[in-house]
Coordinates of C-alpha atoms in Angstrom, one line a residue:
X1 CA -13.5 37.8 25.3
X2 CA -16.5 38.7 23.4
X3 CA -18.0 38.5 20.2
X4 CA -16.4 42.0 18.8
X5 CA -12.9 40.1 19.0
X6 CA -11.3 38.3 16.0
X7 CA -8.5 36.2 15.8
X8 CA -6.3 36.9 12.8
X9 CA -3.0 33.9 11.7
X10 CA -0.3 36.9 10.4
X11 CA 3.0 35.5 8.2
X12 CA 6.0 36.7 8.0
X13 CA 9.1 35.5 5.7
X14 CA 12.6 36.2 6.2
X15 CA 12.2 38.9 8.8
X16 CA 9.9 40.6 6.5
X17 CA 6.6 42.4 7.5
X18 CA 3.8 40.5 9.1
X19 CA 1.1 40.3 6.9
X20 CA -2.3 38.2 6.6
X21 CA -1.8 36.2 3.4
X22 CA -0.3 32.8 3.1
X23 CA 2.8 31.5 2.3
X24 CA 5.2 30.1 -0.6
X25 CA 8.4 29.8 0.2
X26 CA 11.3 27.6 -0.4
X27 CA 12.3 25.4 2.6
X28 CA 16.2 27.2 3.2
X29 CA 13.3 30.9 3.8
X30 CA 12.0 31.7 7.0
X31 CA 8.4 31.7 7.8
X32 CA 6.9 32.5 10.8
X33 CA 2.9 32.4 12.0
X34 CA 1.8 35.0 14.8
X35 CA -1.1 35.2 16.0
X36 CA -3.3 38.4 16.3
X37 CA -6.3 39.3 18.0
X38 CA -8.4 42.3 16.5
X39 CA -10.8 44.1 18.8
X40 CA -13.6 46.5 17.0
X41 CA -15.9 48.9 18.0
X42 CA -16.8 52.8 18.4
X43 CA -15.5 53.3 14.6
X44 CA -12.0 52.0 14.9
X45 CA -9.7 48.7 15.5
X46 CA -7.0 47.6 17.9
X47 CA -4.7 45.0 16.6
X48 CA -3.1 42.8 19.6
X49 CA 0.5 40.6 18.3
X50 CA 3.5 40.5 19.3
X51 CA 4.3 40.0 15.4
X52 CA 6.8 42.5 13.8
X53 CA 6.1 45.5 11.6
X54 CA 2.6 44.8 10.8
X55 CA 0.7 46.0 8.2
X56 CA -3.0 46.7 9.0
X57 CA -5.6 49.7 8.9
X58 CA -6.1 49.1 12.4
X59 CA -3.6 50.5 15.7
X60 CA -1.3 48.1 16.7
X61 CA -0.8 47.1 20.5
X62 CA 1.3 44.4 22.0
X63 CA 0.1 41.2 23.4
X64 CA -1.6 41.4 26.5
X65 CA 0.0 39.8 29.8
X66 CA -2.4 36.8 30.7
X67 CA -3.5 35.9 27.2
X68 CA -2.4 32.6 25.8
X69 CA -2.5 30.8 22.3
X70 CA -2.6 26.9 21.6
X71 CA -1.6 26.2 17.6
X72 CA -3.6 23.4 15.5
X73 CA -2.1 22.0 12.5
X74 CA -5.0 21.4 10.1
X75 CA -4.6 18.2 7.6
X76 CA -7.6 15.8 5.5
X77 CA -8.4 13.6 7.7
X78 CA -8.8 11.1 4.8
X79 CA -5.6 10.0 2.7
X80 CA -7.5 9.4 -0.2
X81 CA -10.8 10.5 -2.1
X82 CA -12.6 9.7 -5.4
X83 CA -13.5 12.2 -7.5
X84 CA -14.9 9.4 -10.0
X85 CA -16.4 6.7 -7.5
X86 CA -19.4 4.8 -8.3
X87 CA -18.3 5.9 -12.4
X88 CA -19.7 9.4 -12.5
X89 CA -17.8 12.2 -11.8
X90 CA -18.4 14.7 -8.9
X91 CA -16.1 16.1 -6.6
X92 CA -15.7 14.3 -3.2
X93 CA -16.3 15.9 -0.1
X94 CA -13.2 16.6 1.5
X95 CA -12.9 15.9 5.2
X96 CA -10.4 18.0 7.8
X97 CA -8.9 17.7 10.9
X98 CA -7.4 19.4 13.5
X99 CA -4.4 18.1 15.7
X100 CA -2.5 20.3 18.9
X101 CA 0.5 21.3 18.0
X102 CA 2.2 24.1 20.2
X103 CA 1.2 26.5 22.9
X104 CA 2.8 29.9 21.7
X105 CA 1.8 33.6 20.4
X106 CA 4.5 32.9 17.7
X107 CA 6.0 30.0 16.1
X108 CA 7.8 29.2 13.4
X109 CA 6.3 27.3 10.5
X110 CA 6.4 23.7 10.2
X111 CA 4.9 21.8 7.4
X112 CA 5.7 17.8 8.6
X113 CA 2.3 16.4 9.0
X114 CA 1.0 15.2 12.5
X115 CA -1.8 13.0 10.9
X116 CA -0.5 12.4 7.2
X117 CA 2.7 10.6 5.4
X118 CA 5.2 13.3 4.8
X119 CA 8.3 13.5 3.0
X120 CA 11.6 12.5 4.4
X121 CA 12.7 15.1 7.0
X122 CA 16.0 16.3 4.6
X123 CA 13.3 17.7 2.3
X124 CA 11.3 19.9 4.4
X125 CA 8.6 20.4 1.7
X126 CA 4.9 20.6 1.7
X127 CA 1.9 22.1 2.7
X128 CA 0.2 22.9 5.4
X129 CA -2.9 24.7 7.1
X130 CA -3.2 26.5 10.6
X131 CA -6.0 27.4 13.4
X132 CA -4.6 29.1 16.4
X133 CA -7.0 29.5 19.4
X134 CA -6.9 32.1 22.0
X135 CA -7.7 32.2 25.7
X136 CA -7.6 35.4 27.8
X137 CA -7.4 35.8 31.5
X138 CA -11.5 36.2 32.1
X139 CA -12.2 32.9 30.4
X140 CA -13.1 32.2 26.9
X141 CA -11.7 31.2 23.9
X142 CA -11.7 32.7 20.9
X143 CA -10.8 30.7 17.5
X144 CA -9.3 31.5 14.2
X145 CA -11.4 30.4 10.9
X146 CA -11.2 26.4 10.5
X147 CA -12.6 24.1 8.3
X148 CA -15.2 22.3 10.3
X149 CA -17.3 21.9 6.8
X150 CA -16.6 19.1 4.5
X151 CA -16.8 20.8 1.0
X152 CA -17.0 18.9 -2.0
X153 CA -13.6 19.5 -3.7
X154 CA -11.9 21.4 -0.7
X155 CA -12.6 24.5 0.2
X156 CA -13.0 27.5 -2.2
X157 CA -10.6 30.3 -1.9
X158 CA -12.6 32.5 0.3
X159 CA -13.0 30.1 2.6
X160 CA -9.8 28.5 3.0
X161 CA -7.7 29.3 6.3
X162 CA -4.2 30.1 6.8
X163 CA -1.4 27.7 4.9
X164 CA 2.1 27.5 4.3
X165 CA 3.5 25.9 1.3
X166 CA 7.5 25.1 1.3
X167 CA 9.3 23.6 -1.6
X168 CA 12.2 21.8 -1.7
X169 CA 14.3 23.7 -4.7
X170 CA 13.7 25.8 -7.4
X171 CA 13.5 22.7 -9.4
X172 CA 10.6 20.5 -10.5
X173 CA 10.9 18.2 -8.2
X174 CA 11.2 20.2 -5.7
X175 CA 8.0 22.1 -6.7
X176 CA 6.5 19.3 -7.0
X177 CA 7.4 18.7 -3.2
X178 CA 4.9 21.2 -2.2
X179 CA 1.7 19.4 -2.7
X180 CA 3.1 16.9 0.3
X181 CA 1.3 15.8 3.2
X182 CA -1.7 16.5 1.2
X183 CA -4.2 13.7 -0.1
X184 CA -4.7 11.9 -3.6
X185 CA -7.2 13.1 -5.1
X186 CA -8.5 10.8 -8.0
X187 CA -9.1 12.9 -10.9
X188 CA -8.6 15.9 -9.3
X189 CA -9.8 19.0 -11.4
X190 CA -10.8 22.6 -11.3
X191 CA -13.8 23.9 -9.9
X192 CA -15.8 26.3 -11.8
X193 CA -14.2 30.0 -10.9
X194 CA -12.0 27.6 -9.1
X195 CA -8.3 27.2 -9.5
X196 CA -7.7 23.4 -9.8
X197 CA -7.5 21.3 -6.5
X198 CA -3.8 21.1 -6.6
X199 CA -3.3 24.9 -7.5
X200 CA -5.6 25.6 -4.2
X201 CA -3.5 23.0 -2.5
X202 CA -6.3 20.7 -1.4
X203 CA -5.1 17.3 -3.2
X204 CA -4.1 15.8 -6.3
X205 CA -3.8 12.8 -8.5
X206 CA -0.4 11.4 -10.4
X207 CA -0.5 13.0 -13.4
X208 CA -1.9 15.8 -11.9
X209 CA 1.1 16.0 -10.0
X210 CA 3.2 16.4 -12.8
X211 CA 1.9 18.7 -14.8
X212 CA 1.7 20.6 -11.5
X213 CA 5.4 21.0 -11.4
X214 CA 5.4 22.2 -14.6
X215 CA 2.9 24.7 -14.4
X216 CA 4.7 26.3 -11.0
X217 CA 8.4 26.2 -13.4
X218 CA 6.1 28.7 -15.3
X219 CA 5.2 26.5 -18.3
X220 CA 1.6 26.1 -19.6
X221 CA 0.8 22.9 -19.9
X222 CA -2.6 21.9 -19.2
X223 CA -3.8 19.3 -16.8
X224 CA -4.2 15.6 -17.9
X225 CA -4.6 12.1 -17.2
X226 CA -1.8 9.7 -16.9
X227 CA -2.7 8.5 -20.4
X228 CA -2.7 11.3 -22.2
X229 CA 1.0 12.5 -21.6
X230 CA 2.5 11.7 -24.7
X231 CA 1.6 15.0 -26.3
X232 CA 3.5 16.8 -24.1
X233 CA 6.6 14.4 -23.9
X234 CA 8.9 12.5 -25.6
X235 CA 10.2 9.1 -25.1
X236 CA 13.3 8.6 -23.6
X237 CA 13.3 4.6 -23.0
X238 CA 10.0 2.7 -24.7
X239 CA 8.0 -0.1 -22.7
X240 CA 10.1 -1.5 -20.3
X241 CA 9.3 -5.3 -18.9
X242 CA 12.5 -6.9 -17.9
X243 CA 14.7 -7.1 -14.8
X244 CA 17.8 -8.7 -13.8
X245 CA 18.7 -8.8 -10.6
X246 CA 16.4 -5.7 -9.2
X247 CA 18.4 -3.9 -12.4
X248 CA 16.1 -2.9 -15.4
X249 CA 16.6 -4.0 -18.9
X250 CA 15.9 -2.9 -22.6
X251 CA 16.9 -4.6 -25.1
X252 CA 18.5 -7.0 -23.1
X253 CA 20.8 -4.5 -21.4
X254 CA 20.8 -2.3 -18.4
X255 CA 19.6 1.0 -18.9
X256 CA 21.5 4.2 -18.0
X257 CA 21.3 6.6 -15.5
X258 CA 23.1 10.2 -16.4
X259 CA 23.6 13.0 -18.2
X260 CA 23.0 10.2 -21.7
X261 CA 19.8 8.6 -19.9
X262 CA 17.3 8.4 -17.3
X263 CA 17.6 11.8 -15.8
X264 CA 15.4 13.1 -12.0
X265 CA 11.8 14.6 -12.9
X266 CA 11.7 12.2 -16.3
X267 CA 8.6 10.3 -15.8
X268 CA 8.0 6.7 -15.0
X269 CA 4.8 5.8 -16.9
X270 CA 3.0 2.8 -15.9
X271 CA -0.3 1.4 -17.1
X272 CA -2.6 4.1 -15.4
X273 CA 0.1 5.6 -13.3
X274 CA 3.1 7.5 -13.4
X275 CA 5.6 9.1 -11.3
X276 CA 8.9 10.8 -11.5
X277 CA 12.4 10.1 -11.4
X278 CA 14.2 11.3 -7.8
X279 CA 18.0 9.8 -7.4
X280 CA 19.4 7.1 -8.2
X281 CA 20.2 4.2 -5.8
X282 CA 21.4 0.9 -5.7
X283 CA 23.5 -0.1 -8.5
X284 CA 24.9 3.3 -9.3
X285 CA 24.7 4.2 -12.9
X286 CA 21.7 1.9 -14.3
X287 CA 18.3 2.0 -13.5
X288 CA 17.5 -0.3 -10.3
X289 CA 14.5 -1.2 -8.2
X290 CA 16.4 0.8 -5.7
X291 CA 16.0 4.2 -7.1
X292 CA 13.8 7.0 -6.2
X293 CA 10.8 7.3 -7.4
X294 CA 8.5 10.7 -6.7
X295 CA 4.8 9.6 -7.0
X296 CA 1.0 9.9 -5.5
X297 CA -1.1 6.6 -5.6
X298 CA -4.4 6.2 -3.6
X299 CA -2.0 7.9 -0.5
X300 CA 0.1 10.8 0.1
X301 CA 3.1 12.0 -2.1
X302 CA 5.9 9.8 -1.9
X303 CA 9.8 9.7 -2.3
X304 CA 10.6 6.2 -2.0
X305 CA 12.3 3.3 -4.0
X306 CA 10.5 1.6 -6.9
X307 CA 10.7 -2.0 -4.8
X308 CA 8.3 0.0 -2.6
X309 CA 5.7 1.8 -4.6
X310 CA 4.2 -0.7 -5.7
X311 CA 5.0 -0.5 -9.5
X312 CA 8.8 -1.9 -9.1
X313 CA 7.1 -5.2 -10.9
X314 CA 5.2 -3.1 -13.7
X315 CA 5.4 -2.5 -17.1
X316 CA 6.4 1.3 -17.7
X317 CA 8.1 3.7 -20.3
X318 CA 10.8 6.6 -19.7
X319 CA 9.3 9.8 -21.2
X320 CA 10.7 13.1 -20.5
X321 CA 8.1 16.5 -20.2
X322 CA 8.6 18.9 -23.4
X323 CA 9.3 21.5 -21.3
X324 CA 12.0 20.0 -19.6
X325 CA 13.6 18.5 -22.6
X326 CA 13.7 22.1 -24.0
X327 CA 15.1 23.4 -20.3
X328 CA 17.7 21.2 -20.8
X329 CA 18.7 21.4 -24.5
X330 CA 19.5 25.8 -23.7

């Protein structure tokens, strides 16, 4: 294969045409990744898939007997990075890697991280990146884009390669599901021109998180730090420091979980931390140790009970986004 061939990562989403742009999608949709090889020369293009309905300038042929194509699934190879180290800011370098993951012209999406914490498998959410290499029958192998360079704060958008992004529900947590498998990016911000690193999908901090899932519901809340999110909440249950028997007190009594209390995507705000309300577990009807908590801390995002996050111990408040509270009042 020479140098006048191209390999192209097409999408296509419920059966739809195949198309090279990436993906949003809910995880019940879908999505499928073919591959495409484009040949130029003498003032036109030949476009080799097996994908259906393709749209492109150039003349579509099948694929050719006796050429193959290996999938990569391409994930940070860090699960952490500091946009703040050392007490300055200045966005981290962000590190990729690339891991085998099937040998097929077409395939359909899969978001579960090879390298990287996901989500439990029930949820089916997150994000993900693709490089598909191609070998043909005379030798050679030709590669789609990657991202062999380590640019500070991800890649920019015009250099970014192929990516799926599933969410779990048209809810806010399940927006908010998207962003996993990817890494925690302390302080993660915009970048110039730049959308902000968890608009581009490259990483994101806790309160960055939140606000994320806001922002997708199609509210305009700007991005903030974890202690700056009373502005744009209210308080549901103030500071919080008791338990009883893994159960959570205020006041001296148990606090409710329902339609009259602590309700999924209120916020769990800890002393430099927060994270959101998932299900509740455990002692049914009162906040537990057991319950779900929906959080990214110094690792990938995480649906797992407070007892585990590390916090179950902490000090924290109940506050409930503006937007939400609003949602919920019509």
């Amino acid at each position: 294969m020479s140098a006048a061939w191209a390999v192209i990562v097409l999408t296509t989403m419920d059966g739809g045409a195949a198309r090279a742009v990436d993906v949003l999608a809910r995880a019940d949709q879908q999505v499928s990744l073919h591959v495409a090889v484009r040949e130029e020369g003498a003032g036109r293009c030949v476009l080799y898939t097996d994908a259906p309905k393709v749209r492109s300038g150039c003349v579509v042929r099948g694929w050719p007997k006796g050429w193959s194509a290996t999938w990569y699934k391409v994930e940070s190879a860090e699960a952490a990075y500091d946009n703040l180290a050392g007490g300055r800011f200045a966005f981290a370098p962000i590190r990729w890697a690339r891991s085998r993951w099937r040998d097929a012209v077409s395939v359909e999406a899969d978001v579960t991280p090879i390298l990287r914490q996901g989500l439990p498998e029930a949820w089916k959410a997150g994000t993900m990146r693709y490089q598909v290499a191609v070998s043909g029958p005379g030798g050679g192998v030709v590669w789609s884009p990657g991202l062999e360079e380590a640019a500070p704060g991800g890649p920019k958008r015009r250099n970014d390669i192929r990516k799926v992004t599933l969410r779990w529900a048209d809810t806010y947590l399940g927006y908010m599901a998207e962003l996993a498998g990817l890494p925690y990016v302390f302080g993660s911000a915009a970048q110039g021109r730049e959308p902000h690193q968890a608009e581009r999908r490259v990483g994101v901090d806790c309160a960055d998180l939140m606000v994320y899932g806001l922002r997708r519901m199609g509210h305009d809340v700007a991005y903030r730090s974890s202690r700056t999110l009373s502005p744009v909440s209210r308080a549901v249950v103030p500071r919080i420091t008791a338990r009883k028997g893994g159960v959570y007190l205020f006041e001296g009594a148990p606090i409710t979980v329902g339609p009259d209390g602590v309700q999924p995507g209120d916020w769990l705000v800890f002393e430099g931390h927060v994270g959101a309300f998932v299900a509740d577990r455990g002692q049914l009807g009162v906040l537990d140790e057991q319950d779900l908590l929906m959080h990214i801390a110094w690792r990938e995002l995480a649906v797992e009970p407070l007892l585990r996050s590390g916090y179950g111990a902490a000090p924290f408040e109940i506050r409930r986004a503006n937007a939400l509270a609003l949602e919920s009042a019509n």
